[in-house]
GROMACS .gro file of C-alpha atoms in nm:
model
  429
    1UNK     CA    1   1.731   3.191   6.658
    2UNK     CA    2   1.515   2.979   6.883
    3UNK     CA    3   1.271   3.239   7.011
    4UNK     CA    4   1.286   3.130   7.373
    5UNK     CA    5   1.666   3.115   7.397
    6UNK     CA    6   1.773   3.288   7.716
    7UNK     CA    7   2.056   3.542   7.696
    8UNK     CA    8   2.159   3.433   8.045
    9UNK     CA    9   2.326   3.133   7.877
   10UNK     CA   10   2.604   3.380   7.793
   11UNK     CA   11   2.696   3.389   8.163
   12UNK     CA   12   2.730   3.011   8.191
   13UNK     CA   13   3.021   2.767   8.192
   14UNK     CA   14   3.000   2.419   8.040
   15UNK     CA   15   3.237   2.135   8.128
   16UNK     CA   16   3.288   1.850   7.879
   17UNK     CA   17   3.341   1.493   8.002
   18UNK     CA   18   3.433   1.174   7.815
   19UNK     CA   19   3.353   0.914   8.080
   20UNK     CA   20   3.598   0.654   7.941
   21UNK     CA   21   3.900   0.880   7.984
   22UNK     CA   22   3.788   1.081   8.286
   23UNK     CA   23   3.933   0.829   8.534
   24UNK     CA   24   4.120   0.500   8.552
   25UNK     CA   25   3.794   0.309   8.600
   26UNK     CA   26   3.607   0.513   8.337
   27UNK     CA   27   3.265   0.488   8.503
   28UNK     CA   28   2.972   0.711   8.592
   29UNK     CA   29   3.034   0.653   8.962
   30UNK     CA   30   3.390   0.785   8.932
   31UNK     CA   31   3.262   1.104   8.768
   32UNK     CA   32   3.012   1.141   9.053
   33UNK     CA   33   3.297   1.142   9.305
   34UNK     CA   34   3.445   1.451   9.138
   35UNK     CA   35   3.131   1.660   9.092
   36UNK     CA   36   3.226   1.902   9.369
   37UNK     CA   37   3.559   1.968   9.196
   38UNK     CA   38   3.381   2.030   8.866
   39UNK     CA   39   3.131   2.261   9.032
   40UNK     CA   40   3.411   2.457   9.203
   41UNK     CA   41   3.536   2.567   8.860
   42UNK     CA   42   3.216   2.765   8.818
   43UNK     CA   43   3.052   2.497   8.606
   44UNK     CA   44   2.681   2.534   8.533
   45UNK     CA   45   2.634   2.257   8.276
   46UNK     CA   46   2.812   1.924   8.231
   47UNK     CA   47   2.820   1.783   7.879
   48UNK     CA   48   2.868   1.408   7.854
   49UNK     CA   49   3.008   1.279   7.529
   50UNK     CA   50   2.808   0.977   7.402
   51UNK     CA   51   2.703   0.741   7.680
   52UNK     CA   52   2.558   0.471   7.452
   53UNK     CA   53   2.701   0.132   7.345
   54UNK     CA   54   2.962   0.139   7.068
   55UNK     CA   55   2.947  -0.087   6.765
   56UNK     CA   56   3.206  -0.355   6.699
   57UNK     CA   57   3.195  -0.367   6.318
   58UNK     CA   58   3.458  -0.148   6.148
   59UNK     CA   59   3.563  -0.026   6.494
   60UNK     CA   60   3.850   0.223   6.511
   61UNK     CA   61   4.114   0.157   6.777
   62UNK     CA   62   4.073  -0.098   7.054
   63UNK     CA   63   3.751   0.040   7.202
   64UNK     CA   64   3.593   0.231   6.915
   65UNK     CA   65   3.469   0.585   6.873
   66UNK     CA   66   3.186   0.694   7.104
   67UNK     CA   67   3.033   0.851   6.793
   68UNK     CA   68   2.980   0.506   6.633
   69UNK     CA   69   2.671   0.423   6.840
   70UNK     CA   70   2.500   0.086   6.823
   71UNK     CA   71   2.190   0.159   7.032
   72UNK     CA   72   2.049   0.504   7.106
   73UNK     CA   73   1.829   0.374   7.386
   74UNK     CA   74   2.091   0.191   7.595
   75UNK     CA   75   2.390   0.269   7.817
   76UNK     CA   76   2.748   0.173   7.735
   77UNK     CA   77   2.816  -0.109   7.985
   78UNK     CA   78   3.177   0.013   8.020
   79UNK     CA   79   3.039   0.313   8.207
   80UNK     CA   80   2.784   0.140   8.431
   81UNK     CA   81   2.409   0.088   8.429
   82UNK     CA   82   2.110   0.310   8.365
   83UNK     CA   83   2.065   0.329   8.742
   84UNK     CA   84   2.425   0.451   8.775
   85UNK     CA   85   2.353   0.719   8.518
   86UNK     CA   86   2.035   0.825   8.694
   87UNK     CA   87   2.227   0.849   9.020
   88UNK     CA   88   2.487   1.067   8.846
   89UNK     CA   89   2.229   1.303   8.697
   90UNK     CA   90   2.052   1.327   9.033
   91UNK     CA   91   2.383   1.418   9.199
   92UNK     CA   92   2.448   1.684   8.934
   93UNK     CA   93   2.106   1.838   8.986
   94UNK     CA   94   2.151   1.827   9.363
   95UNK     CA   95   2.457   2.051   9.321
   96UNK     CA   96   2.265   2.305   9.117
   97UNK     CA   97   2.413   2.206   8.782
   98UNK     CA   98   2.249   2.086   8.461
   99UNK     CA   99   2.365   1.806   8.233
  100UNK     CA  100   2.335   1.741   7.861
  101UNK     CA  101   2.424   1.433   7.657
  102UNK     CA  102   2.559   1.389   7.308
  103UNK     CA  103   2.306   1.307   7.035
  104UNK     CA  104   2.463   1.146   6.727
  105UNK     CA  105   2.176   1.138   6.481
  106UNK     CA  106   2.354   1.163   6.146
  107UNK     CA  107   2.484   0.806   6.160
  108UNK     CA  108   2.517   0.482   6.356
  109UNK     CA  109   2.768   0.200   6.374
  110UNK     CA  110   2.735  -0.049   6.084
  111UNK     CA  111   2.605  -0.314   6.328
  112UNK     CA  112   2.355  -0.093   6.509
  113UNK     CA  113   2.013  -0.199   6.630
  114UNK     CA  114   1.853   0.024   6.368
  115UNK     CA  115   2.063  -0.117   6.082
  116UNK     CA  116   1.930  -0.464   6.169
  117UNK     CA  117   1.571  -0.373   6.245
  118UNK     CA  118   1.517  -0.089   5.997
  119UNK     CA  119   1.769  -0.102   5.710
  120UNK     CA  120   1.527   0.108   5.505
  121UNK     CA  121   1.604   0.406   5.732
  122UNK     CA  122   1.963   0.428   5.603
  123UNK     CA  123   2.152   0.575   5.311
  124UNK     CA  124   2.250   0.310   5.060
  125UNK     CA  125   2.515   0.306   4.788
  126UNK     CA  126   2.413   0.232   4.427
  127UNK     CA  127   2.484  -0.137   4.488
  128UNK     CA  128   2.242  -0.138   4.782
  129UNK     CA  129   2.502  -0.164   5.057
  130UNK     CA  130   2.518   0.065   5.358
  131UNK     CA  131   2.751   0.363   5.332
  132UNK     CA  132   2.820   0.716   5.442
  133UNK     CA  133   2.840   1.043   5.256
  134UNK     CA  134   3.176   1.145   5.409
  135UNK     CA  135   3.410   0.866   5.311
  136UNK     CA  136   3.679   0.900   5.581
  137UNK     CA  137   3.423   0.822   5.853
  138UNK     CA  138   3.482   0.452   5.791
  139UNK     CA  139   3.329   0.325   6.117
  140UNK     CA  140   2.976   0.458   6.062
  141UNK     CA  141   2.683   0.440   5.820
  142UNK     CA  142   2.449   0.731   5.749
  143UNK     CA  143   2.082   0.757   5.830
  144UNK     CA  144   1.833   0.883   5.572
  145UNK     CA  145   1.588   1.143   5.703
  146UNK     CA  146   1.356   1.116   5.407
  147UNK     CA  147   1.196   0.839   5.618
  148UNK     CA  148   0.938   0.999   5.848
  149UNK     CA  149   0.923   0.685   6.063
  150UNK     CA  150   1.286   0.756   6.153
  151UNK     CA  151   1.183   1.102   6.274
  152UNK     CA  152   0.929   0.949   6.510
  153UNK     CA  153   1.180   0.700   6.650
  154UNK     CA  154   1.450   0.960   6.706
  155UNK     CA  155   1.214   1.209   6.869
  156UNK     CA  156   1.071   0.944   7.101
  157UNK     CA  157   1.429   0.857   7.198
  158UNK     CA  158   1.501   1.220   7.279
  159UNK     CA  159   1.190   1.241   7.495
  160UNK     CA  160   1.302   0.930   7.685
  161UNK     CA  161   1.640   1.081   7.772
  162UNK     CA  162   1.484   1.421   7.846
  163UNK     CA  163   1.328   1.262   8.152
  164UNK     CA  164   1.682   1.242   8.295
  165UNK     CA  165   1.887   1.517   8.132
  166UNK     CA  166   1.844   1.888   8.066
  167UNK     CA  167   1.943   1.905   7.702
  168UNK     CA  168   2.138   1.776   7.407
  169UNK     CA  169   2.459   1.848   7.222
  170UNK     CA  170   2.382   1.739   6.866
  171UNK     CA  171   2.671   1.597   6.664
  172UNK     CA  172   2.710   1.734   6.307
  173UNK     CA  173   2.358   1.873   6.335
  174UNK     CA  174   2.394   2.073   6.008
  175UNK     CA  175   2.393   1.747   5.810
  176UNK     CA  176   2.036   1.671   5.921
  177UNK     CA  177   1.733   1.859   5.782
  178UNK     CA  178   1.637   2.171   5.974
  179UNK     CA  179   1.273   2.062   5.972
  180UNK     CA  180   1.365   1.757   6.179
  181UNK     CA  181   1.535   1.968   6.446
  182UNK     CA  182   1.243   2.208   6.458
  183UNK     CA  183   1.000   1.920   6.507
  184UNK     CA  184   1.226   1.755   6.766
  185UNK     CA  185   1.257   2.074   6.968
  186UNK     CA  186   0.882   2.129   6.972
  187UNK     CA  187   0.807   1.772   7.081
  188UNK     CA  188   1.082   1.747   7.344
  189UNK     CA  189   0.965   2.074   7.497
  190UNK     CA  190   0.649   1.889   7.597
  191UNK     CA  191   0.858   1.640   7.796
  192UNK     CA  192   1.108   1.887   7.943
  193UNK     CA  193   1.028   2.255   7.933
  194UNK     CA  194   1.337   2.467   7.878
  195UNK     CA  195   1.541   2.183   7.731
  196UNK     CA  196   1.880   2.311   7.608
  197UNK     CA  197   1.991   2.256   7.248
  198UNK     CA  198   2.356   2.287   7.143
  199UNK     CA  199   2.454   2.227   6.781
  200UNK     CA  200   2.796   2.119   6.670
  201UNK     CA  201   2.793   2.357   6.378
  202UNK     CA  202   3.061   2.288   6.117
  203UNK     CA  203   3.346   2.476   5.954
  204UNK     CA  204   3.263   2.708   5.660
  205UNK     CA  205   3.479   2.503   5.424
  206UNK     CA  206   3.296   2.184   5.519
  207UNK     CA  207   2.959   2.349   5.457
  208UNK     CA  208   3.059   2.456   5.108
  209UNK     CA  209   3.209   2.114   5.033
  210UNK     CA  210   2.896   1.928   5.141
  211UNK     CA  211   2.677   2.162   4.940
  212UNK     CA  212   2.898   2.108   4.635
  213UNK     CA  213   2.815   1.738   4.669
  214UNK     CA  214   2.443   1.810   4.684
  215UNK     CA  215   2.421   1.724   5.056
  216UNK     CA  216   2.244   1.891   5.346
  217UNK     CA  217   2.470   2.146   5.515
  218UNK     CA  218   2.294   2.400   5.733
  219UNK     CA  219   2.450   2.741   5.791
  220UNK     CA  220   2.484   2.887   6.140
  221UNK     CA  221   2.191   3.115   6.068
  222UNK     CA  222   1.973   2.817   5.981
  223UNK     CA  223   2.090   2.622   6.285
  224UNK     CA  224   1.998   2.914   6.511
  225UNK     CA  225   1.633   2.872   6.407
  226UNK     CA  226   1.612   2.550   6.609
  227UNK     CA  227   1.905   2.559   6.851
  228UNK     CA  228   1.995   2.775   7.149
  229UNK     CA  229   2.370   2.757   7.089
  230UNK     CA  230   2.617   2.654   6.825
  231UNK     CA  231   2.992   2.627   6.789
  232UNK     CA  232   3.213   2.921   6.697
  233UNK     CA  233   3.370   2.743   6.402
  234UNK     CA  234   3.289   3.049   6.194
  235UNK     CA  235   3.580   3.224   6.371
  236UNK     CA  236   3.788   2.942   6.525
  237UNK     CA  237   3.982   2.901   6.201
  238UNK     CA  238   4.092   3.264   6.218
  239UNK     CA  239   4.222   3.208   6.572
  240UNK     CA  240   4.419   2.901   6.463
  241UNK     CA  241   4.557   3.093   6.166
  242UNK     CA  242   4.687   3.366   6.397
  243UNK     CA  243   4.850   3.110   6.625
  244UNK     CA  244   5.026   2.928   6.341
  245UNK     CA  245   5.132   3.249   6.167
  246UNK     CA  246   4.916   3.222   5.857
  247UNK     CA  247   4.666   3.489   5.964
  248UNK     CA  248   4.653   3.812   6.158
  249UNK     CA  249   4.501   3.900   6.492
  250UNK     CA  250   4.295   4.167   6.317
  251UNK     CA  251   4.138   3.895   6.099
  252UNK     CA  252   4.034   3.710   6.413
  253UNK     CA  253   3.891   4.024   6.574
  254UNK     CA  254   3.696   4.101   6.256
  255UNK     CA  255   3.553   3.747   6.250
  256UNK     CA  256   3.423   3.793   6.604
  257UNK     CA  257   3.278   4.137   6.528
  258UNK     CA  258   3.088   4.002   6.226
  259UNK     CA  259   2.884   3.781   6.458
  260UNK     CA  260   2.728   4.089   6.618
  261UNK     CA  261   2.551   4.190   6.297
  262UNK     CA  262   2.520   3.851   6.125
  263UNK     CA  263   2.322   3.660   6.385
  264UNK     CA  264   1.997   3.734   6.573
  265UNK     CA  265   2.019   3.966   6.870
  266UNK     CA  266   1.993   3.682   7.123
  267UNK     CA  267   2.254   3.457   6.959
  268UNK     CA  268   2.465   3.235   7.185
  269UNK     CA  269   2.796   3.097   7.066
  270UNK     CA  270   2.980   2.815   7.244
  271UNK     CA  271   3.323   2.966   7.311
  272UNK     CA  272   3.619   2.730   7.337
  273UNK     CA  273   3.994   2.704   7.310
  274UNK     CA  274   3.978   2.326   7.278
  275UNK     CA  275   3.739   2.032   7.259
  276UNK     CA  276   3.763   1.660   7.182
  277UNK     CA  277   3.805   1.730   6.810
  278UNK     CA  278   4.060   2.011   6.839
  279UNK     CA  279   4.419   2.036   6.957
  280UNK     CA  280   4.463   2.115   7.324
  281UNK     CA  281   4.514   2.485   7.388
  282UNK     CA  282   4.834   2.419   7.585
  283UNK     CA  283   4.982   2.247   7.279
  284UNK     CA  284   4.900   2.550   7.063
  285UNK     CA  285   4.999   2.800   7.334
  286UNK     CA  286   5.288   2.644   7.532
  287UNK     CA  287   5.369   2.951   7.741
  288UNK     CA  288   5.153   2.938   8.053
  289UNK     CA  289   5.131   3.318   8.092
  290UNK     CA  290   5.012   3.352   7.734
  291UNK     CA  291   4.763   3.072   7.795
  292UNK     CA  292   4.626   3.255   8.099
  293UNK     CA  293   4.559   3.557   7.881
  294UNK     CA  294   4.380   3.346   7.619
  295UNK     CA  295   4.174   3.188   7.897
  296UNK     CA  296   4.073   3.530   8.025
  297UNK     CA  297   3.966   3.629   7.674
  298UNK     CA  298   3.775   3.302   7.638
  299UNK     CA  299   3.563   3.386   7.942
  300UNK     CA  300   3.528   3.750   7.838
  301UNK     CA  301   3.385   3.672   7.494
  302UNK     CA  302   3.011   3.698   7.438
  303UNK     CA  303   2.873   3.348   7.472
  304UNK     CA  304   2.875   3.031   7.680
  305UNK     CA  305   3.224   2.917   7.785
  306UNK     CA  306   3.334   2.556   7.728
  307UNK     CA  307   3.604   2.379   7.927
  308UNK     CA  308   3.725   2.038   7.810
  309UNK     CA  309   3.815   1.803   8.094
  310UNK     CA  310   4.185   1.848   8.175
  311UNK     CA  311   4.196   2.205   8.049
  312UNK     CA  312   4.195   2.322   8.411
  313UNK     CA  313   4.541   2.163   8.442
  314UNK     CA  314   4.672   2.311   8.116
  315UNK     CA  315   4.734   1.965   7.970
  316UNK     CA  316   4.879   1.945   7.619
  317UNK     CA  317   4.787   1.587   7.520
  318UNK     CA  318   4.456   1.541   7.338
  319UNK     CA  319   4.299   1.213   7.461
  320UNK     CA  320   4.224   0.949   7.200
  321UNK     CA  321   3.864   0.886   7.102
  322UNK     CA  322   3.934   0.524   7.012
  323UNK     CA  323   4.132   0.379   7.305
  324UNK     CA  324   4.164   0.406   7.682
  325UNK     CA  325   4.365   0.726   7.726
  326UNK     CA  326   4.307   0.848   8.080
  327UNK     CA  327   4.356   1.218   8.150
  328UNK     CA  328   4.687   1.259   8.335
  329UNK     CA  329   4.634   1.543   8.578
  330UNK     CA  330   4.994   1.506   8.701
  331UNK     CA  331   5.158   1.524   8.358
  332UNK     CA  332   5.498   1.700   8.353
  333UNK     CA  333   5.355   2.014   8.193
  334UNK     CA  334   5.050   2.031   8.423
  335UNK     CA  335   4.973   2.364   8.590
  336UNK     CA  336   4.682   2.399   8.830
  337UNK     CA  337   4.455   2.668   8.684
  338UNK     CA  338   4.146   2.581   8.886
  339UNK     CA  339   4.142   2.890   9.108
  340UNK     CA  340   4.215   3.114   8.809
  341UNK     CA  341   3.929   2.960   8.609
  342UNK     CA  342   3.693   2.991   8.904
  343UNK     CA  343   3.779   3.361   8.928
  344UNK     CA  344   3.707   3.414   8.558
  345UNK     CA  345   3.378   3.226   8.593
  346UNK     CA  346   3.280   3.455   8.881
  347UNK     CA  347   3.351   3.764   8.669
  348UNK     CA  348   3.131   3.617   8.396
  349UNK     CA  349   2.832   3.619   8.635
  350UNK     CA  350   2.801   3.994   8.586
  351UNK     CA  351   2.468   4.068   8.410
  352UNK     CA  352   2.652   4.273   8.147
  353UNK     CA  353   2.782   3.949   7.994
  354UNK     CA  354   2.423   3.840   7.930
  355UNK     CA  355   2.301   4.151   7.752
  356UNK     CA  356   2.547   4.390   7.590
  357UNK     CA  357   2.688   4.513   7.265
  358UNK     CA  358   3.025   4.346   7.217
  359UNK     CA  359   3.325   4.453   7.014
  360UNK     CA  360   3.682   4.331   6.972
  361UNK     CA  361   3.990   4.519   6.854
  362UNK     CA  362   4.352   4.424   6.783
  363UNK     CA  363   4.542   4.747   6.866
  364UNK     CA  364   4.872   4.562   6.821
  365UNK     CA  365   4.962   4.236   6.653
  366UNK     CA  366   4.990   4.063   6.991
  367UNK     CA  367   4.710   4.223   7.195
  368UNK     CA  368   4.332   4.203   7.193
  369UNK     CA  369   4.098   4.448   7.360
  370UNK     CA  370   3.727   4.384   7.396
  371UNK     CA  371   3.433   4.581   7.529
  372UNK     CA  372   3.090   4.492   7.666
  373UNK     CA  373   2.858   4.794   7.683
  374UNK     CA  374   2.494   4.859   7.774
  375UNK     CA  375   2.320   5.178   7.889
  376UNK     CA  376   2.643   5.356   7.976
  377UNK     CA  377   2.790   5.067   8.172
  378UNK     CA  378   3.113   4.931   8.023
  379UNK     CA  379   3.345   4.642   8.091
  380UNK     CA  380   3.682   4.651   7.918
  381UNK     CA  381   3.924   4.363   7.877
  382UNK     CA  382   4.287   4.395   7.768
  383UNK     CA  383   4.455   4.070   7.671
  384UNK     CA  384   4.828   4.067   7.585
  385UNK     CA  385   4.876   3.739   7.401
  386UNK     CA  386   5.252   3.746   7.444
  387UNK     CA  387   5.343   3.833   7.801
  388UNK     CA  388   5.527   4.162   7.774
  389UNK     CA  389   5.448   4.493   7.940
  390UNK     CA  390   5.327   4.760   7.701
  391UNK     CA  391   5.095   5.057   7.673
  392UNK     CA  392   4.771   4.984   7.489
  393UNK     CA  393   4.536   5.243   7.344
  394UNK     CA  394   4.179   5.200   7.471
  395UNK     CA  395   3.847   5.381   7.441
  396UNK     CA  396   3.762   5.414   7.809
  397UNK     CA  397   3.714   5.694   8.062
  398UNK     CA  398   4.021   5.813   8.249
  399UNK     CA  399   4.054   5.697   8.605
  400UNK     CA  400   4.192   5.437   8.841
  401UNK     CA  401   4.006   5.107   8.840
  402UNK     CA  402   4.020   4.771   9.014
  403UNK     CA  403   4.134   4.486   8.793
  404UNK     CA  404   3.864   4.222   8.835
  405UNK     CA  405   4.113   3.942   8.775
  406UNK     CA  406   4.398   4.030   9.012
  407UNK     CA  407   4.227   4.279   9.243
  408UNK     CA  408   4.507   4.531   9.178
  409UNK     CA  409   4.477   4.891   9.060
  410UNK     CA  410   4.487   4.986   8.694
  411UNK     CA  411   4.497   5.338   8.555
  412UNK     CA  412   4.357   5.463   8.227
  413UNK     CA  413   4.534   5.787   8.135
  414UNK     CA  414   4.504   5.982   7.812
  415UNK     CA  415   4.348   5.689   7.630
  416UNK     CA  416   4.621   5.447   7.733
  417UNK     CA  417   4.642   5.155   7.974
  418UNK     CA  418   4.943   4.953   8.089
  419UNK     CA  419   4.861   4.585   8.106
  420UNK     CA  420   5.190   4.489   8.268
  421UNK     CA  421   5.196   4.189   8.036
  422UNK     CA  422   4.895   4.029   8.206
  423UNK     CA  423   4.524   4.031   8.118
  424UNK     CA  424   4.318   4.308   8.277
  425UNK     CA  425   3.940   4.347   8.312
  426UNK     CA  426   3.790   4.672   8.441
  427UNK     CA  427   3.438   4.810   8.477
  428UNK     CA  428   3.329   5.176   8.488
  429UNK     CA  429   3.046   5.122   8.739
   0.00000   0.00000   0.00000
């Protein structure tokens, strides 16, 4: 784990924005107009998906993937100018929030600035042509980090952006040598002290596949040596398996519990129900009451909470990465969850979420309970994942407590609690 990673990150909320699809105009200035709304959700950090120009060669869709970058040191003109971006970051900071940008350092577009100016910095096929190591990524070509000059260029680029932003979300970071990330972190720290580092860690199956091909594939434990946070893909698959009926809730609970003894004591996982690569939570969990319970558990988990733009309206459509696909906040299925999310974010401010032992249990096949505990202080969450009233066995002192979500009264009696079919969070002191 990065030694200076702050546990207080576990109390934070991150909000993910793809500028192209955020609004009809798809510009930085339009995002700026909505910063107060984003802040009202309890947001601490805004993550901008790539803001750089997109290549035209081998482009997917009409506008191309933001992850097929042509120039790391420029702004996508669709979104505005560098001055527009500076104005946006200034406005974010003025509201007490931080912002991070996507760093896509494994690959570029085939027609990138670097492919023209430094072809020797790229992976080449046996015939000498550009290529990539993961064949279905047809719109990109891979960089080759055996070139130390590439390290210098990439780190200088990070230091340039660190003058404006507070950190980086690093795309497929496990496919890049750990030594590069360690060097980058040390150098960027000189430009911006306390810079935040989030790794898109990858699924266990993808790690083993890449390693079987003789390719770099860093484990979560390796990633934590250079990064403050990484994805929870080590347990997300178990959640999906429960939702589609191929796995059990106990399997998911066990996957979460393993993190407590697998990773360093100050580990921070990015907790999410959805992101730009994954199916919208509302699509997976159509019932809005069930979704509310999953949302409550999302915020209750140990780690930094991620919201993907549109999640606050319970939208089911996952926006395209390759075309203009504006988020429809008035879609037929839309439900306004903003006040509910803000309440959960407020609960997460409790210091216990920053520093506690954390455990999860599946007392029934459709209910999760979870406990944060430190020095005798406990916070218990009960999350019925199918909205039906039932008694749930819990390990908590008897008494009548205030539910931190609804403000109502909840009784624990003889080791049992009635959830009433809704999520409940209580604290003993």
